GROMACS .gro file of C-alpha atoms in nm:
model
  429
    1MET     CA    1   6.453  21.559  10.896
    2ASN     CA    2   6.276  21.263  10.746
    3ASP     CA    3   6.523  20.980  10.702
    4TRP     CA    4   6.295  20.751  10.506
    5PRO     CA    5   6.328  20.744  10.127
    6GLN     CA    6   6.086  20.936   9.913
    7GLY     CA    7   5.924  21.101  10.207
    8TRP     CA    8   5.816  20.789  10.390
    9SER     CA    9   5.738  20.847  10.754
   10ASP     CA   10   5.738  20.614  11.048
   11ASP     CA   11   5.361  20.618  11.038
   12ASP     CA   12   5.364  20.470  10.690
   13ARG     CA   13   5.531  20.152  10.814
   14GLY     CA   14   5.243  20.025  11.015
   15ASN     CA   15   5.057  19.835  10.746
   16ARG     CA   16   5.338  19.758  10.506
   17TYR     CA   17   5.590  19.480  10.459
   18GLY     CA   18   5.942  19.556  10.544
   19ARG     CA   19   6.135  19.615  10.860
   20GLY     CA   20   5.902  19.642  11.153
   21SER     CA   21   5.592  19.577  10.946
   22ALA     CA   22   5.304  19.398  11.112
   23GLY     CA   23   5.086  19.384  10.808
   24ALA     CA   24   4.969  19.057  10.662
   25GLN     CA   25   4.968  19.169  10.300
   26PRO     CA   26   5.275  19.255  10.094
   27GLU     CA   27   5.303  19.578   9.906
   28SER     CA   28   5.230  19.560   9.540
   29ALA     CA   29   5.480  19.653   9.279
   30ARG     CA   30   5.283  19.974   9.225
   31VAL     CA   31   5.321  20.082   9.587
   32MET     CA   32   5.683  19.974   9.636
   33ARG     CA   33   5.935  20.250   9.596
   34GLN     CA   34   6.277  20.192   9.447
   35VAL     CA   35   6.542  20.228   9.705
   36ARG     CA   36   6.801  20.468   9.596
   37ARG     CA   37   7.149  20.330   9.585
   38GLY     CA   38   7.404  20.580   9.685
   39PRO     CA   39   7.208  20.905   9.616
   40ALA     CA   40   7.405  21.213   9.552
   41ALA     CA   41   7.426  21.465   9.829
   42PRO     CA   42   7.168  21.741   9.803
   43PRO     CA   43   7.310  22.073   9.688
   44GLY     CA   44   7.479  22.260   9.958
   45GLY     CA   45   7.444  21.986  10.214
   46ARG     CA   46   7.602  21.667  10.331
   47PRO     CA   47   7.479  21.325  10.210
   48ALA     CA   48   7.172  21.196  10.384
   49PRO     CA   49   7.240  20.903  10.613
   50GLN     CA   50   7.150  20.564  10.470
   51TYR     CA   51   6.917  20.329  10.652
   52GLY     CA   52   6.765  19.997  10.568
   53VAL     CA   53   6.897  19.812  10.264
   54PRO     CA   54   7.269  19.870  10.204
   55GLN     CA   55   7.409  19.968   9.870
   56GLN     CA   56   7.383  19.679   9.624
   57PRO     CA   57   7.617  19.603   9.334
   58SER     CA   58   7.506  19.631   8.976
   59TYR     CA   59   7.634  19.449   8.670
   60VAL     CA   60   7.822  19.639   8.402
   61ASP     CA   61   7.869  19.482   8.060
   62GLY     CA   62   7.792  19.140   8.210
   63GLN     CA   63   8.150  19.113   8.336
   64GLY     CA   64   8.117  19.149   8.708
   65TYR     CA   65   8.030  19.403   8.967
   66ASP     CA   66   8.065  19.774   8.916
   67GLY     CA   67   8.257  19.930   9.194
   68TYR     CA   68   8.177  19.660   9.449
   69ASP     CA   69   8.418  19.390   9.553
   70SER     CA   70   8.422  19.363   9.932
   71GLY     CA   71   8.745  19.174   9.908
   72TYR     CA   72   8.616  18.856   9.739
   73ASN     CA   73   8.793  18.915   9.410
   74THR     CA   74   9.116  19.023   9.569
   75GLY     CA   75   9.120  18.762   9.844
   76GLN     CA   76   9.117  19.028  10.116
   77VAL     CA   77   8.835  18.845  10.291
   78TYR     CA   78   9.100  18.598  10.416
   79GLY     CA   79   9.321  18.874  10.537
   80GLY     CA   80   9.604  18.841  10.287
   81PRO     CA   81   9.678  18.937   9.932
   82GLY     CA   82   9.590  18.692   9.656
   83GLY     CA   83   9.360  18.480   9.876
   84ARG     CA   84   9.636  18.381  10.113
   85GLY     CA   85   9.578  18.324  10.481
   86PRO     CA   86   9.734  18.508  10.768
   87GLY     CA   87  10.064  18.341  10.707
   88GLY     CA   88  10.081  18.450  10.346
   89HIS     CA   89  10.017  18.094  10.218
   90GLY     CA   90   9.742  17.951  10.011
   91GLY     CA   91   9.459  17.738  10.149
   92HIS     CA   92   9.631  17.403  10.079
   93GLY     CA   93   9.856  17.232  10.330
   94ASP     CA   94   9.800  17.498  10.598
   95GLY     CA   95   9.688  17.446  10.951
   96TYR     CA   96   9.348  17.552  11.065
   97GLY     CA   97   9.398  17.924  11.024
   98GLY     CA   98   9.762  17.905  11.130
   99GLY     CA   99  10.081  17.932  10.935
  100ALA     CA  100  10.234  17.596  11.040
  101PRO     CA  101  10.207  17.311  10.781
  102ARG     CA  102   9.988  17.008  10.863
  103PRO     CA  103  10.204  16.727  11.009
  104ALA     CA  104  10.267  16.427  10.783
  105PRO     CA  105  10.084  16.100  10.869
  106ASP     CA  106  10.274  15.886  11.119
  107TRP     CA  107  10.281  15.567  10.911
  108ARG     CA  108  10.507  15.388  11.154
  109ARG     CA  109  10.254  15.437  11.432
  110ARG     CA  110   9.965  15.336  11.207
  111ILE     CA  111  10.142  15.016  11.102
  112LYS     CA  112  10.223  14.939  11.466
  113VAL     CA  113   9.861  14.986  11.577
  114THR     CA  114   9.731  14.778  11.285
  115SER     CA  115   9.981  14.498  11.358
  116ILE     CA  116   9.889  14.491  11.727
  117THR     CA  117   9.519  14.476  11.636
  118LEU     CA  118   9.569  14.189  11.391
  119VAL     CA  119   9.784  13.992  11.634
  120THR     CA  120   9.528  14.043  11.910
  121VAL     CA  121   9.245  13.921  11.686
  122LEU     CA  122   9.454  13.620  11.580
  123VAL     CA  123   9.541  13.527  11.939
  124VAL     CA  124   9.181  13.559  12.053
  125THR     CA  125   9.066  13.343  11.758
  126LEU     CA  126   9.328  13.075  11.827
  127VAL     CA  127   9.253  13.065  12.200
  128GLY     CA  128   8.879  13.048  12.132
  129THR     CA  129   8.930  12.772  11.875
  130TYR     CA  130   9.146  12.574  12.118
  131PHE     CA  131   8.888  12.578  12.397
  132TRP     CA  132   8.607  12.504  12.151
  133ALA     CA  133   8.793  12.205  12.009
  134ASP     CA  134   8.909  12.084  12.350
  135SER     CA  135   8.551  12.083  12.477
  136LYS     CA  136   8.446  11.852  12.192
  137LEU     CA  137   8.685  11.569  12.277
  138ASN     CA  138   8.509  11.266  12.423
  139ARG     CA  139   8.755  11.161  12.693
  140GLU     CA  140   8.581  10.842  12.798
  141VAL     CA  141   8.861  10.585  12.826
  142ASP     CA  142   9.033  10.560  13.165
  143LEU     CA  143   9.372  10.396  13.119
  144SER     CA  144   9.434  10.416  13.494
  145LYS     CA  145   9.207  10.111  13.523
  146VAL     CA  146   9.457   9.905  13.322
  147ILE     CA  147   9.673   9.701  13.559
  148ASP     CA  148  10.026   9.555  13.545
  149ARG     CA  149  10.141   9.787  13.268
  150PRO     CA  150  10.481   9.765  13.094
  151GLU     CA  151  10.737  10.038  13.153
  152ALA     CA  152  10.719  10.337  12.922
  153GLY     CA  153  10.977  10.359  12.646
  154GLU     CA  154  11.097  10.640  12.423
  155GLY     CA  155  10.843  10.815  12.202
  156THR     CA  156  10.465  10.782  12.210
  157ASN     CA  157  10.245  10.487  12.119
  158TYR     CA  158   9.884  10.536  12.007
  159LEU     CA  159   9.635  10.252  11.983
  160ILE     CA  160   9.399  10.353  11.700
  161VAL     CA  161   9.073  10.160  11.682
  162GLY     CA  162   8.802  10.163  11.418
  163SER     CA  163   8.482  10.033  11.572
  164ASP     CA  164   8.157   9.928  11.410
  165SER     CA  165   7.960  10.145  11.650
  166ARG     CA  166   7.631  10.262  11.502
  167ALA     CA  167   7.557  10.505  11.784
  168GLY     CA  168   7.360  10.807  11.666
  169MET     CA  169   7.298  10.667  11.317
  170THR     CA  170   6.952  10.679  11.161
  171ASP     CA  171   6.801  10.381  10.982
  172GLU     CA  172   6.864  10.558  10.651
  173GLN     CA  173   7.232  10.608  10.734
  174LYS     CA  174   7.268  10.243  10.833
  175LYS     CA  175   7.115  10.145  10.500
  176ASN     CA  176   7.328  10.383  10.292
  177LEU     CA  177   7.650  10.285  10.470
  178HIS     CA  178   7.569   9.911  10.469
  179THR     CA  179   7.641   9.883  10.839
  180GLY     CA  180   7.352   9.664  10.945
  181SER     CA  181   7.181   9.715  11.280
  182ALA     CA  182   7.381   9.498  11.519
  183GLU     CA  183   7.369   9.613  11.880
  184GLY     CA  184   7.681   9.710  12.072
  185LYS     CA  185   8.012   9.763  11.900
  186ARG     CA  186   8.311   9.562  11.788
  187THR     CA  187   8.648   9.646  11.639
  188ASP     CA  188   8.692   9.642  11.263
  189SER     CA  189   9.054   9.758  11.276
  190MET     CA  190   9.332   9.808  11.530
  191MET     CA  191   9.666   9.979  11.475
  192ILE     CA  192   9.963  10.092  11.681
  193LEU     CA  193  10.116  10.423  11.570
  194HIS     CA  194  10.461  10.500  11.711
  195THR     CA  195  10.596  10.857  11.704
  196GLY     CA  196  10.925  10.982  11.835
  197GLY     CA  197  11.250  11.137  11.725
  198GLY     CA  198  11.262  10.942  11.402
  199ALA     CA  199  11.016  10.848  11.131
  200PRO     CA  200  10.673  10.722  11.244
  201THR     CA  201  10.575  10.356  11.225
  202LEU     CA  202  10.221  10.226  11.177
  203ILE     CA  203  10.154   9.862  11.265
  204SER     CA  204   9.821   9.693  11.196
  205LEU     CA  205   9.699   9.428  11.439
  206PRO     CA  206   9.477   9.185  11.248
  207ARG     CA  207   9.143   9.138  11.422
  208ASP     CA  208   9.187   8.759  11.401
  209SER     CA  209   9.522   8.767  11.584
  210ASP     CA  210   9.555   8.493  11.844
  211VAL     CA  211   9.602   8.652  12.189
  212GLU     CA  212   9.577   8.552  12.554
  213ILE     CA  213   9.330   8.732  12.783
  214PRO     CA  214   9.528   8.821  13.098
  215THR     CA  215   9.409   8.905  13.449
  216PHE     CA  216   9.221   9.235  13.434
  217VAL     CA  217   8.994   9.465  13.632
  218GLY     CA  218   8.648   9.519  13.487
  219SER     CA  219   8.608   9.873  13.357
  220GLU     CA  220   8.254   9.903  13.495
  221SER     CA  221   8.236   9.652  13.778
  222GLY     CA  222   8.583   9.715  13.922
  223LYS     CA  223   8.600   9.340  13.983
  224THR     CA  224   8.923   9.152  13.918
  225TYR     CA  225   8.901   8.870  13.665
  226GLN     CA  226   9.185   8.622  13.691
  227GLY     CA  227   9.357   8.510  13.373
  228THR     CA  228   9.318   8.144  13.285
  229GLY     CA  229   9.538   8.127  12.976
  230ARG     CA  230   9.231   8.162  12.757
  231HIS     CA  231   9.312   8.240  12.393
  232VAL     CA  232   9.075   8.438  12.171
  233LYS     CA  233   9.082   8.656  11.863
  234LEU     CA  234   9.202   9.006  11.943
  235ASN     CA  235   8.872   9.177  11.862
  236ALA     CA  236   8.701   8.956  12.124
  237ALA     CA  237   8.887   9.144  12.400
  238TYR     CA  238   8.720   9.465  12.297
  239ALA     CA  239   8.379   9.298  12.275
  240GLU     CA  240   8.423   9.151  12.624
  241ASP     CA  241   8.508   9.465  12.824
  242GLY     CA  242   8.574   9.753  12.589
  243PRO     CA  243   8.881   9.973  12.537
  244GLU     CA  244   9.043   9.912  12.876
  245LEU     CA  245   9.059   9.534  12.829
  246LEU     CA  246   9.177   9.578  12.469
  247VAL     CA  247   9.467   9.796  12.588
  248ARG     CA  248   9.546   9.550  12.867
  249THR     CA  249   9.547   9.260  12.618
  250VAL     CA  250   9.770   9.438  12.364
  251GLU     CA  251  10.019   9.539  12.633
  252PHE     CA  252  10.025   9.189  12.786
  253ASN     CA  253  10.083   9.014  12.451
  254THR     CA  254  10.339   9.261  12.312
  255GLY     CA  255  10.516   9.411  12.615
  256LEU     CA  256  10.468   9.759  12.461
  257ARG     CA  257  10.309  10.032  12.670
  258ILE     CA  258  10.016  10.213  12.507
  259ASP     CA  259  10.025  10.585  12.588
  260HIS     CA  260   9.703  10.699  12.423
  261TYR     CA  261   9.382  10.549  12.289
  262VAL     CA  262   9.182  10.682  11.989
  263GLU     CA  263   8.860  10.527  11.856
  264ILE     CA  264   8.628  10.627  11.573
  265GLY     CA  265   8.294  10.476  11.465
  266PHE     CA  266   8.135  10.424  11.126
  267ALA     CA  267   7.938  10.749  11.104
  268GLY     CA  268   8.224  10.962  11.235
  269PHE     CA  269   8.464  10.821  10.979
  270ALA     CA  270   8.229  10.896  10.688
  271ASN     CA  271   8.156  11.245  10.822
  272ILE     CA  272   8.525  11.336  10.839
  273VAL     CA  273   8.581  11.227  10.480
  274ASP     CA  274   8.282  11.429  10.358
  275ALA     CA  275   8.383  11.735  10.563
  276VAL     CA  276   8.729  11.742  10.404
  277GLY     CA  277   8.576  11.717  10.057
  278GLY     CA  278   8.667  11.354   9.984
  279VAL     CA  279   9.000  11.173   9.966
  280GLU     CA  280   9.184  11.078   9.650
  281MET     CA  281   9.289  10.713   9.633
  282ASP     CA  282   9.449  10.496   9.370
  283ILE     CA  283   9.240  10.176   9.385
  284PRO     CA  284   9.464   9.883   9.281
  285GLN     CA  285   9.178   9.668   9.147
  286ASP     CA  286   8.805   9.663   9.084
  287ILE     CA  287   8.627   9.602   9.413
  288LYS     CA  288   8.270   9.484   9.449
  289ASP     CA  289   8.156   9.363   9.790
  290SER     CA  290   7.789   9.330   9.884
  291LYS     CA  291   7.868   9.309  10.256
  292SER     CA  292   8.056   9.640  10.278
  293GLY     CA  293   7.869   9.802   9.987
  294ALA     CA  294   8.190   9.866   9.793
  295ASP     CA  295   8.153   9.908   9.415
  296LEU     CA  296   8.477  10.072   9.303
  297LYS     CA  297   8.671  10.071   8.978
  298LYS     CA  298   9.045  10.044   8.945
  299GLY     CA  299   9.239  10.368   8.921
  300LYS     CA  300   9.265  10.713   9.082
  301GLN     CA  301   8.944  10.860   9.212
  302VAL     CA  302   8.807  11.075   9.495
  303LEU     CA  303   8.612  10.874   9.752
  304ASP     CA  304   8.331  11.033   9.949
  305GLY     CA  305   8.241  10.923  10.300
  306GLN     CA  306   8.018  10.633  10.198
  307GLN     CA  307   8.268  10.499   9.944
  308ALA     CA  308   8.561  10.542  10.182
  309LEU     CA  309   8.389  10.347  10.459
  310ALA     CA  310   8.305  10.069  10.217
  311PHE     CA  311   8.667  10.061  10.095
  312VAL     CA  312   8.828  10.028  10.439
  313ARG     CA  313   8.574   9.765  10.550
  314THR     CA  314   8.606   9.537  10.246
  315ARG     CA  315   8.769   9.204  10.318
  316TYR     CA  316   8.576   8.929  10.139
  317ALA     CA  317   8.649   9.067   9.793
  318LEU     CA  318   9.025   9.071   9.857
  319ALA     CA  319   9.260   8.778   9.804
  320GLY     CA  320   9.438   8.831  10.135
  321SER     CA  321   9.112   8.895  10.324
  322ASP     CA  322   9.182   9.075  10.652
  323LEU     CA  323   9.553   9.124  10.581
  324ASP     CA  324   9.480   9.305  10.255
  325ARG     CA  325   9.211   9.505  10.429
  326THR     CA  326   9.457   9.631  10.693
  327LYS     CA  327   9.690   9.748  10.417
  328ASN     CA  328   9.406   9.940  10.253
  329GLN     CA  329   9.318  10.094  10.589
  330GLN     CA  330   9.674  10.212  10.638
  331LYS     CA  331   9.688  10.368  10.293
  332PHE     CA  332   9.358  10.542  10.336
  333LEU     CA  333   9.428  10.684  10.683
  334SER     CA  334   9.759  10.821  10.563
  335ALA     CA  335   9.588  10.981  10.260
  336LEU     CA  336   9.314  11.123  10.483
  337ALA     CA  337   9.568  11.277  10.722
  338SER     CA  338   9.753  11.427  10.426
  339GLN     CA  339   9.430  11.577  10.294
  340VAL     CA  340   9.340  11.726  10.633
  341ALA     CA  341   9.686  11.880  10.667
  342THR     CA  342   9.682  12.060  10.331
  343PRO     CA  343   9.675  12.445  10.323
  344GLY     CA  344   9.341  12.421  10.142
  345THR     CA  345   9.192  12.274  10.459
  346VAL     CA  346   9.399  12.430  10.737
  347LEU     CA  347   9.379  12.787  10.599
  348ASN     CA  348   9.014  12.767  10.494
  349PRO     CA  349   8.786  12.816  10.796
  350PHE     CA  350   8.488  12.695  10.593
  351LYS     CA  351   8.664  12.358  10.562
  352LEU     CA  352   8.873  12.351  10.878
  353TYR     CA  353   8.596  12.402  11.132
  354PRO     CA  354   8.352  12.149  10.978
  355THR     CA  355   8.636  11.897  10.955
  356MET     CA  356   8.743  11.955  11.314
  357GLY     CA  357   8.383  11.945  11.430
  358ALA     CA  358   8.309  11.619  11.249
  359GLY     CA  359   8.631  11.459  11.367
  360LEU     CA  360   8.629  11.568  11.730
  361ASP     CA  361   8.263  11.486  11.779
  362SER     CA  362   8.314  11.130  11.660
  363LEU     CA  363   8.641  11.047  11.836
  364VAL     CA  364   8.662  10.864  12.167
  365VAL     CA  365   8.996  10.914  12.343
  366ASP     CA  366   9.161  10.850  12.677
  367LYS     CA  367   9.129  11.097  12.963
  368ASP     CA  368   9.488  11.220  12.927
  369MET     CA  369   9.466  11.296  12.556
  370SER     CA  370   9.533  11.660  12.464
  371LEU     CA  371   9.471  11.844  12.140
  372PHE     CA  372   9.847  11.864  12.090
  373GLY     CA  373   9.874  11.487  12.131
  374LEU     CA  374   9.597  11.439  11.879
  375ALA     CA  375   9.767  11.677  11.635
  376ASP     CA  376  10.092  11.484  11.680
  377MET     CA  377   9.910  11.166  11.589
  378PHE     CA  378   9.764  11.314  11.269
  379TRP     CA  379  10.095  11.463  11.157
  380ALA     CA  380  10.267  11.130  11.220
  381MET     CA  381   9.996  10.951  11.025
  382LYS     CA  382  10.060  11.186  10.735
  383GLY     CA  383  10.431  11.106  10.746
  384VAL     CA  384  10.380  10.729  10.740
  385SER     CA  385  10.353  10.718  10.361
  386GLY     CA  386  10.627  10.976  10.301
  387GLY     CA  387  10.996  11.000  10.381
  388ASP     CA  388  11.124  10.723  10.604
  389GLY     CA  389  10.782  10.640  10.752
  390LYS     CA  390  10.690  10.273  10.768
  391SER     CA  391  10.360  10.084  10.762
  392MET     CA  392  10.331   9.712  10.819
  393ASN     CA  393  10.124   9.429  10.961
  394MET     CA  394  10.222   9.254  11.278
  395PRO     CA  395  10.470   8.976  11.180
  396LEU     CA  396  10.289   8.644  11.151
  397ALA     CA  397  10.402   8.285  11.180
  398GLY     CA  398  10.094   8.106  11.050
  399SER     CA  399   9.747   8.027  11.181
  400SER     CA  400   9.573   7.789  11.417
  401GLY     CA  401   9.201   7.719  11.428
  402GLY     CA  402   9.128   8.033  11.229
  403ASN     CA  403   9.341   8.250  11.454
  404LEU     CA  404   9.652   8.424  11.314
  405LEU     CA  405   9.969   8.346  11.511
  406TRP     CA  406  10.228   8.617  11.566
  407ASP     CA  407  10.597   8.552  11.499
  408LYS     CA  408  10.722   8.583  11.856
  409GLU     CA  409  11.087   8.649  11.773
  410LYS     CA  410  11.007   8.922  11.522
  411VAL     CA  411  10.751   9.076  11.753
  412LYS     CA  412  11.011   9.087  12.032
  413THR     CA  413  11.262   9.265  11.805
  414LEU     CA  414  10.994   9.504  11.681
  415VAL     CA  415  10.889   9.599  12.033
  416GLU     CA  416  11.249   9.657  12.144
  417GLN     CA  417  11.310   9.889  11.848
  418LEU     CA  418  10.991  10.081  11.924
  419LYS     CA  419  11.075  10.113  12.294
  420ASN     CA  420  11.417  10.254  12.210
  421ASP     CA  421  11.271  10.477  11.938
  422GLU     CA  422  11.493  10.313  11.679
  423LYS     CA  423  11.433  10.265  11.310
  424VAL     CA  424  11.220   9.957  11.257
  425THR     CA  425  11.396   9.690  11.054
  426VAL     CA  426  11.144   9.413  11.106
  427SER     CA  427  10.905   9.344  10.822
  428GLY     CA  428  10.547   9.220  10.848
  429ASP     CA  429  10.298   9.052  10.619
   0.00000   0.00000   0.00000
């Protein structure tokens, strides 16, 4: 019996398209025969078997398929009535083919993992920042070379020095900052900052203070130079043999042990001020000084690095000369520390890192100085102008030959109070 529709034979397939055809040309519409869909059984016989294309659905009234569903309309294709899965539930909230509901998100675990990740990132950042900052400190001053030192007292004493070092400055910077081009370096300002259990105390040591140069060991030569009772201005000690002799001279003339040394030059000072975005100051009077380059008006204003350096260096335009200058230096350093310690700087990496970089690159400290010690110094500096903090000049008793004489009795009381970490009651000029 021929199973092919309309009397087709196997031989007819050879050159036609369709199953098993090897022909390169398709049949035309004229040649193609319509495949019967579900033909009726011939009279008196059983239905002929169907091969090839299965029965196809036909549209009736444009409303769907006539007699053909295959389970899509009833949902039987998913094995359950109404489109439900094996478990008799709809497709939402089920497992992957199972009847168990999908477990709820473990928020506690997610929060724990997120917290651990954030803490890890924070710790890594802090550790990296610490080592980066620590590597930038210029630990050049060796206080172990200082001989015959006083006994340590309570609290910590920092000797803070502003030098006129022009190291690393271009000719344009020297011109803009009115620094001149003198070789070497000298001290423009010297202060002792005491920190301890109570409020901090900042004491300025006028550069023209009359002091005795004691016996000392040369910082470079290692040679011992015997004291002869020679009296000089305090800044001359620094010019003669640098930070080590300055520390030795301060300790010898006060009896107060210096625990740490911090020095900053002209360029570094200006860079820190610019990095922090300027410092607001209330200028008490109009200041115009051709030597320092200051040209400032009275009143509140934000000083940039160039203006700030000119302000703290001005002495000739002030009635009290160097004594008034030291007071301005104290006010400015306290304001600068307060600005650095604000959330706007500490919590802003785009301000914090440039400020730290500018400051650490330009500081010269002793070999035992740590970042924590430096931070303690800045926080104490911030507290000088607030709360019970105190700022003052070294008590004076007059002058001799252009040198400022210290009031020995007041200085003795002051040093005793600092050694015992007591509240300072002595006043200075």
